[in-house]
mmCIF file of N, CA and C in Angstrom:
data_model
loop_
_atom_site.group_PDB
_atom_site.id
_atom_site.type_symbol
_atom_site.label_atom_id
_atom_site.label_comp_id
_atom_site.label_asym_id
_atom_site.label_seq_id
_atom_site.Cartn_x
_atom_site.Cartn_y
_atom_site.Cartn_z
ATOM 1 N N UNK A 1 309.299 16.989 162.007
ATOM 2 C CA UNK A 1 309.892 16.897 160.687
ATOM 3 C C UNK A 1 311.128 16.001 160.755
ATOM 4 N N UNK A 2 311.126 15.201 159.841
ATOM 5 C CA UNK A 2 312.757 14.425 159.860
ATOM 6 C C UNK A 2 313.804 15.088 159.776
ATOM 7 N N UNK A 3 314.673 14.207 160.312
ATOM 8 C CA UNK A 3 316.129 15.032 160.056
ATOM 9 C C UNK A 3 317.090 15.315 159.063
ATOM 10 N N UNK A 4 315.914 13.925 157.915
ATOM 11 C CA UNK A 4 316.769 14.232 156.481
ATOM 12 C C UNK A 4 316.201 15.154 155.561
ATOM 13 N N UNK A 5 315.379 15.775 156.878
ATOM 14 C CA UNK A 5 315.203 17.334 155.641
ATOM 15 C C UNK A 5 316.172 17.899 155.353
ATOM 16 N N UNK A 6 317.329 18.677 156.930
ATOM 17 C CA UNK A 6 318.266 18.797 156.691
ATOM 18 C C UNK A 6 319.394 18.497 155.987
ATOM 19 N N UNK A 7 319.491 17.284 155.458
ATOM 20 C CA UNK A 7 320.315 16.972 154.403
ATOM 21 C C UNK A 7 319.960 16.819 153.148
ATOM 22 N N UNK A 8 318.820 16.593 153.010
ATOM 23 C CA UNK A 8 317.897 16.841 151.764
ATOM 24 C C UNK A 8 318.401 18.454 150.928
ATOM 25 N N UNK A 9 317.629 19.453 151.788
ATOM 26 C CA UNK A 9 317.768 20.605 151.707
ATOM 27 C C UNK A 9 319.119 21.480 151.040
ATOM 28 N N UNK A 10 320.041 20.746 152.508
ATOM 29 C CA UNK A 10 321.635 20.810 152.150
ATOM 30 C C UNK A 10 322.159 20.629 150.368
ATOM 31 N N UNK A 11 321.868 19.212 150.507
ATOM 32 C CA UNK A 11 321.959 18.280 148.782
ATOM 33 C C UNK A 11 321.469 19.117 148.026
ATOM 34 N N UNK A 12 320.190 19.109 147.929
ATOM 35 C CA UNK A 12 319.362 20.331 146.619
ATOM 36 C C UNK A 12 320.097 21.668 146.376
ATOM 37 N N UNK A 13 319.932 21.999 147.131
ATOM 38 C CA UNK A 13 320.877 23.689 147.229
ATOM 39 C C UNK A 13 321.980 23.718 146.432
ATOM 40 N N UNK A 14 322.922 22.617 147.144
ATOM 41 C CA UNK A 14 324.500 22.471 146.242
ATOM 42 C C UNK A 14 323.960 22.055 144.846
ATOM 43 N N UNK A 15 323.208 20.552 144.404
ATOM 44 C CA UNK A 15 322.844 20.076 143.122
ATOM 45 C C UNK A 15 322.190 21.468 142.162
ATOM 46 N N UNK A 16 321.417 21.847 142.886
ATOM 47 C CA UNK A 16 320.952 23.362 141.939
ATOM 48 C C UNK A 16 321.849 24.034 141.669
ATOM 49 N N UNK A 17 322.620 24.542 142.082
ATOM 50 C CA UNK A 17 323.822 26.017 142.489
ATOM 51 C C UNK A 17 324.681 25.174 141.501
ATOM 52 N N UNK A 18 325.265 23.999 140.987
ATOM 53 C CA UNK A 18 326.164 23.291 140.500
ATOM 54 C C UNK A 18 324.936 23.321 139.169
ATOM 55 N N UNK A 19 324.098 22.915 138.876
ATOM 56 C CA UNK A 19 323.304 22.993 137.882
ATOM 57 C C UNK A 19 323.037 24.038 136.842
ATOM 58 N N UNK A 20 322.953 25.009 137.766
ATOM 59 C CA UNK A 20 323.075 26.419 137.386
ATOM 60 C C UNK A 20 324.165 27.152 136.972
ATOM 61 N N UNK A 21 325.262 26.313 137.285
ATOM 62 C CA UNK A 21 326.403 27.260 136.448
ATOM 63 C C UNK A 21 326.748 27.561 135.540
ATOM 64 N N UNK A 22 326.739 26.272 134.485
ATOM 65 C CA UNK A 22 326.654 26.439 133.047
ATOM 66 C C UNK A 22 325.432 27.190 132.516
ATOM 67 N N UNK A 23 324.420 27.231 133.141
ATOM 68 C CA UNK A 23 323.321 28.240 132.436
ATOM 69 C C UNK A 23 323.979 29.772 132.754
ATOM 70 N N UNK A 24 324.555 30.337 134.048
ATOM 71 C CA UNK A 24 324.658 31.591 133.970
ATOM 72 C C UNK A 24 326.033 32.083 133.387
ATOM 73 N N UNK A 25 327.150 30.994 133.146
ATOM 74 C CA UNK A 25 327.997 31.097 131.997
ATOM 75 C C UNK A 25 327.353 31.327 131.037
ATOM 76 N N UNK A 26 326.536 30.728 130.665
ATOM 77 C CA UNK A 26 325.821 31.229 129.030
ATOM 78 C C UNK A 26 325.687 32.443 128.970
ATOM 79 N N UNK A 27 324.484 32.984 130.057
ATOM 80 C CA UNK A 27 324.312 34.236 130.451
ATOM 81 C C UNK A 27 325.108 35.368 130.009
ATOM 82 N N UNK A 28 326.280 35.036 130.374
ATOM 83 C CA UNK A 28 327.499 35.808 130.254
ATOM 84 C C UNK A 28 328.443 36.068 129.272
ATOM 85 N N UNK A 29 328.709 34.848 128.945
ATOM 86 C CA UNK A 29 329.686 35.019 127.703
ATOM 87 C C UNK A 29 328.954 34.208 126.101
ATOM 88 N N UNK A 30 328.019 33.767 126.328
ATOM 89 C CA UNK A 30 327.234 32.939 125.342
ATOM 90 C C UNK A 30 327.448 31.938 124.663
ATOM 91 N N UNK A 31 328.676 31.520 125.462
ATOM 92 C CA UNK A 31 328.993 29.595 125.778
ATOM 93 C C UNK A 31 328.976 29.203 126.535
ATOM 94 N N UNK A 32 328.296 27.521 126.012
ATOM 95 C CA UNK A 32 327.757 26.958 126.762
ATOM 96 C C UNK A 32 328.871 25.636 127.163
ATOM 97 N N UNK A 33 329.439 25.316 128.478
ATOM 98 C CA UNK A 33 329.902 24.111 128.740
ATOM 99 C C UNK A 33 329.577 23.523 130.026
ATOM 100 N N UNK A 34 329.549 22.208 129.866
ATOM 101 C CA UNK A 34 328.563 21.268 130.786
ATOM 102 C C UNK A 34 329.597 21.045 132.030
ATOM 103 N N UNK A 35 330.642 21.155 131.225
ATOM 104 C CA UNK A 35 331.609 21.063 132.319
ATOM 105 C C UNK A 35 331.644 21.737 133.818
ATOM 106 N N UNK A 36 331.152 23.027 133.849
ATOM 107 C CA UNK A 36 330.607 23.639 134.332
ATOM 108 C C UNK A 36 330.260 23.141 135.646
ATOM 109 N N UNK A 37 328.944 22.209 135.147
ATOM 110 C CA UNK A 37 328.422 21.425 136.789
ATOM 111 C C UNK A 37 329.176 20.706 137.378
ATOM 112 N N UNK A 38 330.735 20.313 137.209
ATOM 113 C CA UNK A 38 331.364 19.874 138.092
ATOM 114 C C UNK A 38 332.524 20.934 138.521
ATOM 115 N N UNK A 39 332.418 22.246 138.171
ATOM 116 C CA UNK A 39 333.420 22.885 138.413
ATOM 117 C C UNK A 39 333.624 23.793 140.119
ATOM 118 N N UNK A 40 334.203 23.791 140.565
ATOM 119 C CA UNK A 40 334.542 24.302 141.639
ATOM 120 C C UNK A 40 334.851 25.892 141.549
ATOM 121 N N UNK A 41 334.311 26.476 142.259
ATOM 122 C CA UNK A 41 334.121 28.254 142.014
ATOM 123 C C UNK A 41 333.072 28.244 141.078
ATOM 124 N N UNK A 42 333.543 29.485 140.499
ATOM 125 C CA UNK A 42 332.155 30.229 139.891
ATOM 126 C C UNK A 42 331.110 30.811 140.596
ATOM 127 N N UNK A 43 330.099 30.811 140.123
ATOM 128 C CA UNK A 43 328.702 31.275 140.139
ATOM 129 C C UNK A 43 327.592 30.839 139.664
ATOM 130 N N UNK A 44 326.657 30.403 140.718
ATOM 131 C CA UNK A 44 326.243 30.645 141.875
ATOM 132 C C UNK A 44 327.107 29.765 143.013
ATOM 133 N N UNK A 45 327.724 30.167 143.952
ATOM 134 C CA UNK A 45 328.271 29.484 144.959
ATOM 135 C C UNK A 45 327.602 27.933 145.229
ATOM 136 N N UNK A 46 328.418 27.317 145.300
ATOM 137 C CA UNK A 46 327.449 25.724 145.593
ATOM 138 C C UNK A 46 328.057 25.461 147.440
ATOM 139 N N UNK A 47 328.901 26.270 147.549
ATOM 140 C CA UNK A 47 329.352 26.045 149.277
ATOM 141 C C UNK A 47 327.978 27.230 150.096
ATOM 142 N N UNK A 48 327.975 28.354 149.277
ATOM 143 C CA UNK A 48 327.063 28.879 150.112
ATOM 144 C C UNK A 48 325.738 28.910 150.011
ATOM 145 N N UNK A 49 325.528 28.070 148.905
ATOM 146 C CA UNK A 49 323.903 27.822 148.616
ATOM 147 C C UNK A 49 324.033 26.155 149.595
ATOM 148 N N UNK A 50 324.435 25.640 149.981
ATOM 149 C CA UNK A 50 324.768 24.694 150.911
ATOM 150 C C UNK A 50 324.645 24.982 151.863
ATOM 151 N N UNK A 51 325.559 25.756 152.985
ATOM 152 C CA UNK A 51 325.016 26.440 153.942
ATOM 153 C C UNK A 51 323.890 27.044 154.200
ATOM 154 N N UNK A 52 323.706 28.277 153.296
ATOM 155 C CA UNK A 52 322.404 28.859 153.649
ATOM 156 C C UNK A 52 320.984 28.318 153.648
ATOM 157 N N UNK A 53 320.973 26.911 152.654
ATOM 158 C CA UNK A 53 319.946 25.743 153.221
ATOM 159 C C UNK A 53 319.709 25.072 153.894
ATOM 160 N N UNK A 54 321.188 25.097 154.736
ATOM 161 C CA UNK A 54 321.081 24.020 155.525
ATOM 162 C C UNK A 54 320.802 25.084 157.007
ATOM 163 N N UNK A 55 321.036 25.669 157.005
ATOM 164 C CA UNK A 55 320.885 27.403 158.111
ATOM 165 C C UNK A 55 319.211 27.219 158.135
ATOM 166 N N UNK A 56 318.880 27.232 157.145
ATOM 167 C CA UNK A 56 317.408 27.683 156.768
ATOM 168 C C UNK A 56 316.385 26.499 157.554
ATOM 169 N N UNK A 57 316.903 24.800 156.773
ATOM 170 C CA UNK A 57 316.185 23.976 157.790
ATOM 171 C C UNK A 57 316.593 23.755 158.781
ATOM 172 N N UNK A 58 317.341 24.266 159.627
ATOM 173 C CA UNK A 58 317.661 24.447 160.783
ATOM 174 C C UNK A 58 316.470 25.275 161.795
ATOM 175 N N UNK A 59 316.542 26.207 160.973
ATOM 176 C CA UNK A 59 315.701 27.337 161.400
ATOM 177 C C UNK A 59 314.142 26.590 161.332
ATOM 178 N N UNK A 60 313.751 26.167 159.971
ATOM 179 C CA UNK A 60 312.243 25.666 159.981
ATOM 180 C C UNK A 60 311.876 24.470 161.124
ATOM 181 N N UNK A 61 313.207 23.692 160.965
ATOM 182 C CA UNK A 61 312.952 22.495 161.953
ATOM 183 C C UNK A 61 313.035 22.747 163.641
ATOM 184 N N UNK A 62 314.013 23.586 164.171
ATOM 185 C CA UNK A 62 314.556 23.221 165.026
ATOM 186 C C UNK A 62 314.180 25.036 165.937
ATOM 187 N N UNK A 63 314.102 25.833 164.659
ATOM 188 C CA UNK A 63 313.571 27.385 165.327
ATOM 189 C C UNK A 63 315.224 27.909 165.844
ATOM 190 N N UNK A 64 315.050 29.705 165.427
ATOM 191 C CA UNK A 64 315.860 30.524 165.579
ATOM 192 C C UNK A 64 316.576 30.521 166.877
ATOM 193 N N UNK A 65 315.821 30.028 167.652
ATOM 194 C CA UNK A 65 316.521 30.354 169.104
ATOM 195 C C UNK A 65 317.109 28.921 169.442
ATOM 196 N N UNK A 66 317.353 27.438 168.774
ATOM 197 C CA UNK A 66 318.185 27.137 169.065
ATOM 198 C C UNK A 66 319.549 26.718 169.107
ATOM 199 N N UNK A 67 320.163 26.105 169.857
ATOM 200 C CA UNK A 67 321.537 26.103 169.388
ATOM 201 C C UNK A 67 322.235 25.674 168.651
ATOM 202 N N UNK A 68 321.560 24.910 167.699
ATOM 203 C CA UNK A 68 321.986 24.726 166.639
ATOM 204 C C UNK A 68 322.001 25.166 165.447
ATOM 205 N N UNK A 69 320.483 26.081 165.598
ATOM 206 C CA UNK A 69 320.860 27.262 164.985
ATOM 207 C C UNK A 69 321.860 28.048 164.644
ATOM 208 N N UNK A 70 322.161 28.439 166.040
ATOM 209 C CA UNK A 70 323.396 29.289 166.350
ATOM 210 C C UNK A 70 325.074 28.805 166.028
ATOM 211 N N UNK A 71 324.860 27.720 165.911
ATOM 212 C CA UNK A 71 326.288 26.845 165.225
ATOM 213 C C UNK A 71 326.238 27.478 163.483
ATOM 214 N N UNK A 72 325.256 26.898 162.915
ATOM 215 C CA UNK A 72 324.674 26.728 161.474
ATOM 216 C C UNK A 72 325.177 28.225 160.842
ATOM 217 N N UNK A 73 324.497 29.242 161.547
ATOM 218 C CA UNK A 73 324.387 30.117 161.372
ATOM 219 C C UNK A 73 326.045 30.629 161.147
ATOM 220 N N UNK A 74 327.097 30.509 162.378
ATOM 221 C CA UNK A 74 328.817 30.736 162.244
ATOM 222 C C UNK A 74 328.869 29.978 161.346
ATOM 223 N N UNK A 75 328.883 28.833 161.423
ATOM 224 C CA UNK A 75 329.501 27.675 160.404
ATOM 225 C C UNK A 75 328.956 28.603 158.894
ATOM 226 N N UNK A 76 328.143 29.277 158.444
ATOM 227 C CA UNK A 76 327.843 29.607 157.320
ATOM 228 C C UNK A 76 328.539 30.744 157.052
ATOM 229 N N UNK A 77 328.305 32.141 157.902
ATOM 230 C CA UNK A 77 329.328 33.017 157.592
ATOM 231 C C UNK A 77 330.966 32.567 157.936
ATOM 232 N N UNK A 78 331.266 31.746 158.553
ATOM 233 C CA UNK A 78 332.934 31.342 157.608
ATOM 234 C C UNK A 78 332.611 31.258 156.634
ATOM 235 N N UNK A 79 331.979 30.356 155.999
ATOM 236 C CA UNK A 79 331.819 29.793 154.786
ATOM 237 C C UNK A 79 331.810 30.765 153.754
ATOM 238 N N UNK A 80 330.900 31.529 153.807
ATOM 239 C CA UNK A 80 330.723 32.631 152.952
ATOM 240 C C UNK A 80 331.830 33.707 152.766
ATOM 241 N N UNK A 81 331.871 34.058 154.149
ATOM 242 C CA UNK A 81 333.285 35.074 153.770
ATOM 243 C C UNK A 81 334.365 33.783 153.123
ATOM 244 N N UNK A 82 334.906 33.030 153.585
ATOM 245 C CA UNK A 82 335.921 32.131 152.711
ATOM 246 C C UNK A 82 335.614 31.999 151.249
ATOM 247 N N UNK A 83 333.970 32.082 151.257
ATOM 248 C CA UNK A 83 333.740 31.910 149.283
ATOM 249 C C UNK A 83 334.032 33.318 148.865
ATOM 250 N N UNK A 84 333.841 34.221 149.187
ATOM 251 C CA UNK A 84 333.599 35.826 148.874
ATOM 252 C C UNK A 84 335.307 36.111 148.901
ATOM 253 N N UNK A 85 336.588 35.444 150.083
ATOM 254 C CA UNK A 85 337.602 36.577 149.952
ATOM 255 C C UNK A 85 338.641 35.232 148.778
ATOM 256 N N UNK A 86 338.266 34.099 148.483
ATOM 257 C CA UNK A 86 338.816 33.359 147.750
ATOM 258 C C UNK A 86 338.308 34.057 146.522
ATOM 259 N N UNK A 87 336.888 34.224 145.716
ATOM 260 C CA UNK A 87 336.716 34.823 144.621
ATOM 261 C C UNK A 87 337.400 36.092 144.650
ATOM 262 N N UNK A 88 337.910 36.571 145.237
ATOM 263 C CA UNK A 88 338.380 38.029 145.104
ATOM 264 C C UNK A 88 340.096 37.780 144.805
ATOM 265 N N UNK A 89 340.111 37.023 145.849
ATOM 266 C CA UNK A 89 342.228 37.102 145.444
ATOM 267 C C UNK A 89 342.071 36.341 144.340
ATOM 268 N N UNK A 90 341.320 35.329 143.959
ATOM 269 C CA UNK A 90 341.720 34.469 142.401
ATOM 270 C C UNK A 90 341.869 35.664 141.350
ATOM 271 N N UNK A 91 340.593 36.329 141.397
ATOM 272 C CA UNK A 91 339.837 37.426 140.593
ATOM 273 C C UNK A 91 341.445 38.157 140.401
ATOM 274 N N UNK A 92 342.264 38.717 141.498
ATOM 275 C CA UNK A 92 343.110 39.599 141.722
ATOM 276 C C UNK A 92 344.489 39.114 141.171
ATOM 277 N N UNK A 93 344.525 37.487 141.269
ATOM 278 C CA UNK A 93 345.386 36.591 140.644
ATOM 279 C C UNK A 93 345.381 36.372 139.601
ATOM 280 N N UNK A 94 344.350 36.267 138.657
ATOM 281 C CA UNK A 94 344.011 36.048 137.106
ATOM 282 C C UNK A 94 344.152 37.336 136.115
ATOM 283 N N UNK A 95 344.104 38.870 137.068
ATOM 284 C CA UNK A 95 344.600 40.170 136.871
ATOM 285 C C UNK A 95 346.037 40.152 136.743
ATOM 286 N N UNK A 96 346.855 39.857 137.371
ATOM 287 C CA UNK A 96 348.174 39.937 137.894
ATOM 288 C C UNK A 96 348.615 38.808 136.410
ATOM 289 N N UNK A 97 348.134 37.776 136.367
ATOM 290 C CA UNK A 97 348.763 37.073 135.410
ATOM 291 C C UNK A 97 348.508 37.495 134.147
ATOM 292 N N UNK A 98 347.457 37.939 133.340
ATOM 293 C CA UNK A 98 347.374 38.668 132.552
ATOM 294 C C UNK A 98 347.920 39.770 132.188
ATOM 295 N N UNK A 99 348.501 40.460 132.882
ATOM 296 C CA UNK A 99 349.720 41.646 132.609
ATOM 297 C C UNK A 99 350.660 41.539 132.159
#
């Protein structure tokens, strides 16, 4: 398999996850802004839908047991915990200012 699956994969993941934001804003509050797909944070993560695709063709291409796997794999949980404890203190910050 080529190697620009891996970045293929990578690309799609983020372009979707960024695509998708303004739809699950709608979801939510039942406005709609486009702005959205360039916004940084939110939901669906575009850092960890990035990683976890790129983890994934790692895995299809290259198989669980190797070491690059095993990079992919750390390199993603930073990632994730960094997306997960940043949404939380903003979350905790946007509380605090509202009071």
């Amino acid at each position: 398999m080529s190697h620009m699956f891996l970045l293929c994969a990578a690309l799609l993941a983020n372009i979707t996850a960024q695509i998708l934001k303004p739809v699950f804003l709608y979801m939510r509050t039942k406005k709609f802004d486009i702005r959205e797909t360039i916004a940084c944070g939110g939901f669906p993560s575009s850092h960890t839908a990035t990683v976890i695709a790129l983890t994934t063709a790692v895995a299809i291409t290259d198989g669980i047991d190797s070491n690059i796997f095993a990079v992919t794999c750390i390199f993603s949980f930073i990632v994730i915990y960094d997306a997960v404890n940043v949404r939380y203190y903003a979350g905790k910050n946007i509380q605090l200012t509202k009071q």
